[in-house]
GROMACS .gro file of C-alpha atoms in nm:
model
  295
    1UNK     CA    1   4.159   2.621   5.269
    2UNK     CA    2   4.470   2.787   5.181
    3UNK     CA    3   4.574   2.844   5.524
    4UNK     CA    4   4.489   2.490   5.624
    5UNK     CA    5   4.720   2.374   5.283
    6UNK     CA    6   5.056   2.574   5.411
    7UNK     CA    7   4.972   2.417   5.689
    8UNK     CA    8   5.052   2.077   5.552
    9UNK     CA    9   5.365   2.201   5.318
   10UNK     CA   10   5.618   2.008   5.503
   11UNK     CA   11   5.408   1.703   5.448
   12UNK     CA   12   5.291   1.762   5.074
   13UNK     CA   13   5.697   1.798   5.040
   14UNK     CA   14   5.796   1.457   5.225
   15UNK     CA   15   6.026   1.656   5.395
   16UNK     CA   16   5.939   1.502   5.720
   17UNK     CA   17   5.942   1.119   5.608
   18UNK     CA   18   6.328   1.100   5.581
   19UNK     CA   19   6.462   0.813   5.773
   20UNK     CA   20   6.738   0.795   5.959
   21UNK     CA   21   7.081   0.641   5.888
   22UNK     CA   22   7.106   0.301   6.081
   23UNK     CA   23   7.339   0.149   6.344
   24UNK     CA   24   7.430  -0.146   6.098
   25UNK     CA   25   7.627  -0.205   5.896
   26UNK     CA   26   7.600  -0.265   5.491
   27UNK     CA   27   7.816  -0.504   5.284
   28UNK     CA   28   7.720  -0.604   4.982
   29UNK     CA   29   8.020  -0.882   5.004
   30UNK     CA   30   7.895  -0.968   5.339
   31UNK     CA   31   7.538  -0.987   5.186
   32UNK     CA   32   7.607  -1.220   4.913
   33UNK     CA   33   7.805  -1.453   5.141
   34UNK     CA   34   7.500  -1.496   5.401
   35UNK     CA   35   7.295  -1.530   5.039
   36UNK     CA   36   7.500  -1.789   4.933
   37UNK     CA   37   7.535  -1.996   5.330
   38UNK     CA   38   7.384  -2.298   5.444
   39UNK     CA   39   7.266  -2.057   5.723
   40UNK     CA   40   7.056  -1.857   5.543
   41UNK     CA   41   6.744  -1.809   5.706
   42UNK     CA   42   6.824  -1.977   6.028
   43UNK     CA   43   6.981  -1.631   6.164
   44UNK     CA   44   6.661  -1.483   6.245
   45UNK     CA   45   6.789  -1.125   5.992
   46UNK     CA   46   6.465  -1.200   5.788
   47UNK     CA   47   6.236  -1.172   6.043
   48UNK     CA   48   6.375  -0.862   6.244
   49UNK     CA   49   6.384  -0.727   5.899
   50UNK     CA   50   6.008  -0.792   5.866
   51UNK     CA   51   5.931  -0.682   6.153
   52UNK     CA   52   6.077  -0.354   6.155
   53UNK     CA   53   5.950  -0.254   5.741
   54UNK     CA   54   5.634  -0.399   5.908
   55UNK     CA   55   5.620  -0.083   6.181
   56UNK     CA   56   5.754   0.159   5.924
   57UNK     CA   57   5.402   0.016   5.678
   58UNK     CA   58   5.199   0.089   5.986
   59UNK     CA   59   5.293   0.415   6.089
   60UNK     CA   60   5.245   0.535   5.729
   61UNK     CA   61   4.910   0.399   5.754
   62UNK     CA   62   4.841   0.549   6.024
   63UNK     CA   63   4.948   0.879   5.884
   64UNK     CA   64   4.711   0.808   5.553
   65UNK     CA   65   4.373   0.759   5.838
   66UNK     CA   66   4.472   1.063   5.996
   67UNK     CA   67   4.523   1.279   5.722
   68UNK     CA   68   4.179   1.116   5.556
   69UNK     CA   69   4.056   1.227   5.900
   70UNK     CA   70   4.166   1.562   5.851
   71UNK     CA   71   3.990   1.586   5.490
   72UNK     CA   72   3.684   1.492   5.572
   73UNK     CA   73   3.650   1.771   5.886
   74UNK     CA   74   3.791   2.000   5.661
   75UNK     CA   75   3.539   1.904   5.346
   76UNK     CA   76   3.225   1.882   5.551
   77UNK     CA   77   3.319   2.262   5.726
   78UNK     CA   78   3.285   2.408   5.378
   79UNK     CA   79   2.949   2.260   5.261
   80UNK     CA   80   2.858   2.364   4.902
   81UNK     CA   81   2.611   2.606   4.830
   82UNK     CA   82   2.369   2.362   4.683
   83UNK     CA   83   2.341   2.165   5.029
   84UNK     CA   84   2.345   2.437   5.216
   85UNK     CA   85   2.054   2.638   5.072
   86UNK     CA   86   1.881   2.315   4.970
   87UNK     CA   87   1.878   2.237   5.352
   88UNK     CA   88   1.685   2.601   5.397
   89UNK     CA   89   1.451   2.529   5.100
   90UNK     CA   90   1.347   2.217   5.234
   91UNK     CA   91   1.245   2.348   5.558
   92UNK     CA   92   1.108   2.669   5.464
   93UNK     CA   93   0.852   2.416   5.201
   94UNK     CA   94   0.767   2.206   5.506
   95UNK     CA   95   0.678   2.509   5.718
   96UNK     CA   96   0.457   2.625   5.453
   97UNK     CA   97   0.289   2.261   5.440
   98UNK     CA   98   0.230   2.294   5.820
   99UNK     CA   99   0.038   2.614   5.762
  100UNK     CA  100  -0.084   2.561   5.510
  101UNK     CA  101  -0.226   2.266   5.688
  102UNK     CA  102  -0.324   2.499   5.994
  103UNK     CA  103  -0.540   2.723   5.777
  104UNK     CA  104  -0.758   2.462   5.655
  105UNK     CA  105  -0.817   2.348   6.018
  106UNK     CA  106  -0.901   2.699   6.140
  107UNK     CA  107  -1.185   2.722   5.875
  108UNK     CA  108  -1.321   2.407   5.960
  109UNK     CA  109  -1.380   2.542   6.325
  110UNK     CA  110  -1.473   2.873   6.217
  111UNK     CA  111  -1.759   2.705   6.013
  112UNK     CA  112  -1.864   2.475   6.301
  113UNK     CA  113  -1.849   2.723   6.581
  114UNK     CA  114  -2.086   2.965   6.338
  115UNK     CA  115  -2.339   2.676   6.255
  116UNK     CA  116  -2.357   2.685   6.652
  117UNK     CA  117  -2.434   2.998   6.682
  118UNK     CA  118  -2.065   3.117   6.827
  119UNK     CA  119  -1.966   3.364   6.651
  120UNK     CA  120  -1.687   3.521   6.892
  121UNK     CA  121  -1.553   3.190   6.896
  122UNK     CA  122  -1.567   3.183   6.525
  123UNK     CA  123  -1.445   3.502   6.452
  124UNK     CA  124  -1.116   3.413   6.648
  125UNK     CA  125  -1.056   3.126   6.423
  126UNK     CA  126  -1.110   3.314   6.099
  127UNK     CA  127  -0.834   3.590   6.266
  128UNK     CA  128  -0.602   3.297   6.325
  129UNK     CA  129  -0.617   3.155   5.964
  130UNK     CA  130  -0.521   3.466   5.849
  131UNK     CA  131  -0.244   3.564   6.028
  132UNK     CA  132  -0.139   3.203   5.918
  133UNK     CA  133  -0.225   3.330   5.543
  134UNK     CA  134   0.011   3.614   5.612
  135UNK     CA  135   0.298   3.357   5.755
  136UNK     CA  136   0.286   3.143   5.464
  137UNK     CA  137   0.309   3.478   5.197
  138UNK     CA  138   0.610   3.552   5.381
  139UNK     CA  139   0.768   3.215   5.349
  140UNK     CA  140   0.685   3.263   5.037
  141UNK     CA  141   0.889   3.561   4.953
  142UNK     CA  142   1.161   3.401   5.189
  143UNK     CA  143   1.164   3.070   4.941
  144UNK     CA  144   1.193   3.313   4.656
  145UNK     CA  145   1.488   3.491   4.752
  146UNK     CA  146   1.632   3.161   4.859
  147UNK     CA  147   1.611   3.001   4.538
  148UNK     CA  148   1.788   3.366   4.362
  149UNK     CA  149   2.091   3.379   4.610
  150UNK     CA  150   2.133   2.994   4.605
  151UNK     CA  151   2.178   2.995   4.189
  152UNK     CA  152   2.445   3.321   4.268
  153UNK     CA  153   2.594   3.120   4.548
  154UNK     CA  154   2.617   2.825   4.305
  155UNK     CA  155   2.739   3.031   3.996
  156UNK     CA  156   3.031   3.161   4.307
  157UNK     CA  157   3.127   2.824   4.365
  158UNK     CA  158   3.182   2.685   3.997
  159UNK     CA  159   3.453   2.991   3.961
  160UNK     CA  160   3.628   2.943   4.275
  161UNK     CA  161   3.658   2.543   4.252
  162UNK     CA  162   3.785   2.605   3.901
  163UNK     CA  163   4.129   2.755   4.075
  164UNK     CA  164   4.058   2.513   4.375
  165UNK     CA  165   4.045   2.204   4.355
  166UNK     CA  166   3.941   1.913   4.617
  167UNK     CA  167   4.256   1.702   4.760
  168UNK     CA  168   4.315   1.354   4.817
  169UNK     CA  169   4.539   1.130   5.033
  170UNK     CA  170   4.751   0.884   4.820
  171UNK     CA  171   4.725   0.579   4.971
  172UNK     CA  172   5.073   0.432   4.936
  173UNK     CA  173   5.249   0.721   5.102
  174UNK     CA  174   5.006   0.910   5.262
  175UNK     CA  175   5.084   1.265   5.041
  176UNK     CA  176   4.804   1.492   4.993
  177UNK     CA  177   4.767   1.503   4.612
  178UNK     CA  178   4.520   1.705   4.417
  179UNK     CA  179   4.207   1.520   4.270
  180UNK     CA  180   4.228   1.513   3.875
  181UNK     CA  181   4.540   1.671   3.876
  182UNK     CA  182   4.776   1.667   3.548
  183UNK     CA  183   4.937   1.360   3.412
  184UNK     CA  184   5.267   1.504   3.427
  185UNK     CA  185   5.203   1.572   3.817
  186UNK     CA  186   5.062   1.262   3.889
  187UNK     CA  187   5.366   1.058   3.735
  188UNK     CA  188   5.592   1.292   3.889
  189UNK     CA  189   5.446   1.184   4.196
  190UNK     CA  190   5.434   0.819   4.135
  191UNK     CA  191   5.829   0.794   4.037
  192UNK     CA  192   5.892   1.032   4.355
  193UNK     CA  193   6.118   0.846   4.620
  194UNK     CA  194   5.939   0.892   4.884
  195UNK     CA  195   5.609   0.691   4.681
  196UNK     CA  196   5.830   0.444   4.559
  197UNK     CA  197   6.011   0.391   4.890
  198UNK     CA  198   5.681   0.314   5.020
  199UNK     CA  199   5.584   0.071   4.739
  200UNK     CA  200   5.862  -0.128   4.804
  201UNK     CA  201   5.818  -0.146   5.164
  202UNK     CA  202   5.468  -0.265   5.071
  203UNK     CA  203   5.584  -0.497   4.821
  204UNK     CA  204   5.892  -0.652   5.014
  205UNK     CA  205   5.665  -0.732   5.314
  206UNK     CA  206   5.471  -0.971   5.079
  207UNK     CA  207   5.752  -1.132   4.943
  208UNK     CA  208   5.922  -1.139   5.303
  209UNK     CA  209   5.638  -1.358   5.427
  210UNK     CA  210   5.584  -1.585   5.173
  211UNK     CA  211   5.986  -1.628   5.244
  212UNK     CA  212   5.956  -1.648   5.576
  213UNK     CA  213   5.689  -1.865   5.568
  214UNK     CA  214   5.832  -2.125   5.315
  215UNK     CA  215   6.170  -2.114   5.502
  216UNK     CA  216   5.931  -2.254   5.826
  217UNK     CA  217   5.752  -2.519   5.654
  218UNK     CA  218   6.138  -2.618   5.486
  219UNK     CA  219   6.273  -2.631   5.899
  220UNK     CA  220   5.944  -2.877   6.001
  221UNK     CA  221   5.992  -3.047   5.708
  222UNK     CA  222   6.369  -3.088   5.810
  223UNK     CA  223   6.303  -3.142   6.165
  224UNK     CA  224   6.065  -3.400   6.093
  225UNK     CA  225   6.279  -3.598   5.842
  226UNK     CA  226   6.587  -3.585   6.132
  227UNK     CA  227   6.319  -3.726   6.360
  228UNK     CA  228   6.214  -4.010   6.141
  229UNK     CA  229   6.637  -4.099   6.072
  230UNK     CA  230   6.665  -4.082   6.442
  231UNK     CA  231   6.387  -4.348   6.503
  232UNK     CA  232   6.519  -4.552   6.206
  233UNK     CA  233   6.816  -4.538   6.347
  234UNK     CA  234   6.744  -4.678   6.686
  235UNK     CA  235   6.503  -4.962   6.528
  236UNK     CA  236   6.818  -5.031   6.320
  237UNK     CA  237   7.027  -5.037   6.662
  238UNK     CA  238   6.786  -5.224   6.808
  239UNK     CA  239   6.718  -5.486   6.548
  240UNK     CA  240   7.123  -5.515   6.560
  241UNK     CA  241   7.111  -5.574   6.905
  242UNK     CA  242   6.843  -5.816   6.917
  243UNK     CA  243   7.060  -5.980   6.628
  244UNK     CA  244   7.382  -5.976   6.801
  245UNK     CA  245   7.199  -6.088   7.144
  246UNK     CA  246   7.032  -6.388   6.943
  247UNK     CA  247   7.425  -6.482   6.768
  248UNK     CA  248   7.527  -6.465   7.167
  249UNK     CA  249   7.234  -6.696   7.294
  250UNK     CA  250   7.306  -6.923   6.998
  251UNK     CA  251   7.680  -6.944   7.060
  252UNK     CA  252   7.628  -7.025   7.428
  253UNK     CA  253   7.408  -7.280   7.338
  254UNK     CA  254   7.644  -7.433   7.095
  255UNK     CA  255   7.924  -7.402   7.356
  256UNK     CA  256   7.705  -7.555   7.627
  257UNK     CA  257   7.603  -7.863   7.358
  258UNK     CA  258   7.968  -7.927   7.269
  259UNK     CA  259   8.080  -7.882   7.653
  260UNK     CA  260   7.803  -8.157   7.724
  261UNK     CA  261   7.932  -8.396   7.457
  262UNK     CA  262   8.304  -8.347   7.537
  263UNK     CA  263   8.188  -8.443   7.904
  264UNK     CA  264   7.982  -8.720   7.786
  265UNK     CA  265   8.273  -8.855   7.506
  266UNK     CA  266   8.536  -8.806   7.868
  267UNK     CA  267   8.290  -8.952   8.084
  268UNK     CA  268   8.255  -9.250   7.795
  269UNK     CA  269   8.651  -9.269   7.768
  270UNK     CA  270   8.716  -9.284   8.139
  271UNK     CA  271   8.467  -9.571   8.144
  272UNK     CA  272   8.586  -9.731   7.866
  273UNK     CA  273   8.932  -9.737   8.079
  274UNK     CA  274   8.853  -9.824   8.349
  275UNK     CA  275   8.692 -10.099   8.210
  276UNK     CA  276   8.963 -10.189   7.978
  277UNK     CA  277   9.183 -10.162   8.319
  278UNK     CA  278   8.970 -10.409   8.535
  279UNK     CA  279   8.981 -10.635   8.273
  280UNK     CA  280   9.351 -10.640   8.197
  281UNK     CA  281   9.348 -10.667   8.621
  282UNK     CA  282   9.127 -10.935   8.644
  283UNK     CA  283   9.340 -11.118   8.302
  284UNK     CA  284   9.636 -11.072   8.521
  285UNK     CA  285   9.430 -11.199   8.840
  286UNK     CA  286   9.338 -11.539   8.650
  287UNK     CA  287   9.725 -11.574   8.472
  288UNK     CA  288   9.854 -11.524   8.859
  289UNK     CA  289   9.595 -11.767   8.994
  290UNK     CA  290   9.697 -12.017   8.719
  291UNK     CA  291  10.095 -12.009   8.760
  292UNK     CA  292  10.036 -12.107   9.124
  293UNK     CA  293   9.825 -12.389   9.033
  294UNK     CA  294  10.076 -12.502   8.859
  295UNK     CA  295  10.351 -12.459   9.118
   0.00000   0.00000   0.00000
């Protein structure tokens, strides 16, 4: 075990979780300009943001399976002494059951091979019971000094696991910690950087897609209200056209009624002299026709 925990020093330190300084660059003026833009949101920076706290959460997740991984190999290698010997008890008690089992068998054939009159064949089953007898006194005595070395094994234990304790894997940053370790430990742990760097990773990504997801439904929302101006827009247009088309059909109508009627009141006044005229022609007919008479 405490080869297999210097092993792991770099990562019970953090040491190898420091990231590396990035390409972009930070603003804080810059950053409360975009906060304060009509364009916030519509830049896409959330999401590539998301996305790339969202492969830094993964990886440390994958580093908190494989480190669980590496506990459990490591705690079921060193088995404790009560499940180890209690394995050997076990069996050495069934063995014991089988012959004891086997004994009582062999007597029953003894007896019914010497009511028949066999006795060779019964004497060989009387010789196997007993070496069976003998078998089971020394599982016996095997079961006894099993039980002795498994309470000294167990009394071993208790002083070494009182200096060395079982470890855990936190499961925010995927440190080894040790299991019931001292407050003062475990806070210094939980207001370490590298745990609260992790939080807040954790933390952010659940804000970040609520965010992201509210800024969505706000651009469908948007997207379907522009839709909905558009289309009253172009009934308006078209209502405006019909309109203006049904003014032009009216005018033309108007203009083709009073056309008709100034015809009809030119035709009517033409008539009217013409008529006048052939009368006044046919007055001055009948005045001519009346002076020659008179002549």
């Amino acid at each position: 075990m405490t080869d297999y925990m210097a092993q792991m020093l770099n990562e019970l330190m953090g040491s190898q979780r420091d990231a590396m300084p990035g390409e972009s660059i930070h603003d804080e003026n810059l950053k409360k300009s975009y906060q304060s833009s009509d364009r916030k949101g519509k830049m896409g920076f959330e999401q590539r943001f998301l996305d790339r706290i969202r492969r830094i959460h993964e990886d440390v997740h994958r580093k908190i399976q494989k480190h669980e991984d590496r506990l459990s190999v490591t705690q079921r290698e060193s088995k404790s002494a009560e499940e180890t010997f209690g394995e050997k008890i076990q069996e050495n008690e069934q063995r014991r059951e089988q012959l004891a089992k086997k004994v009582e068998d062999l007597m029953d054939e003894a007896a019914v091979q010497g009511a028949k009159g066999n006795v060779e064949a019964a004497q060989s089953a009387v010789e196997k019971a007993d070496k069976a007898k003998f078998e089971m006194e020394e599982l016996l005595t095997e079961l006894t000094n099993l039980r002795t070395e498994k309470e000294r094994a167990i009394s071993m234990e208790e002083n070494v696991t009182a200096g060395n304790r079982q470890m855990q894997v936190c499961q925010i940053c995927g440190c080894f910690m040790l299991q019931n370790d001292a407050p003062q430990r475990v806070d210094d742990h939980m207001t370490g950087k590298l745990h609260i760097a992790y939080q807040q990773i954790a933390d952010t990504i659940q804000v970040l897609e609520q965010t992201i997801e509210e800024l969505k439904q706000k651009r469908m929302e948007e997207r379907f209200s522009r839709r909905q101006e558009r289309s009253r827009s172009r009934s308006n247009e078209r209502k405006r056209s019909e309109r203006s088309e049904h003014r032009r059909d009216h005018k033309d109508h108007r203009d083709r009624d009073r056309d008709h009627h100034h015809r009809h009141r030119d035709h009517k006044d033409h008539r009217e002299h013409r008529e006048h005229r052939e009368h006044r022609d046919r007055g001055d007919r009948h005045r001519s026709d009346r002076d020659r008479r008179r002549h």
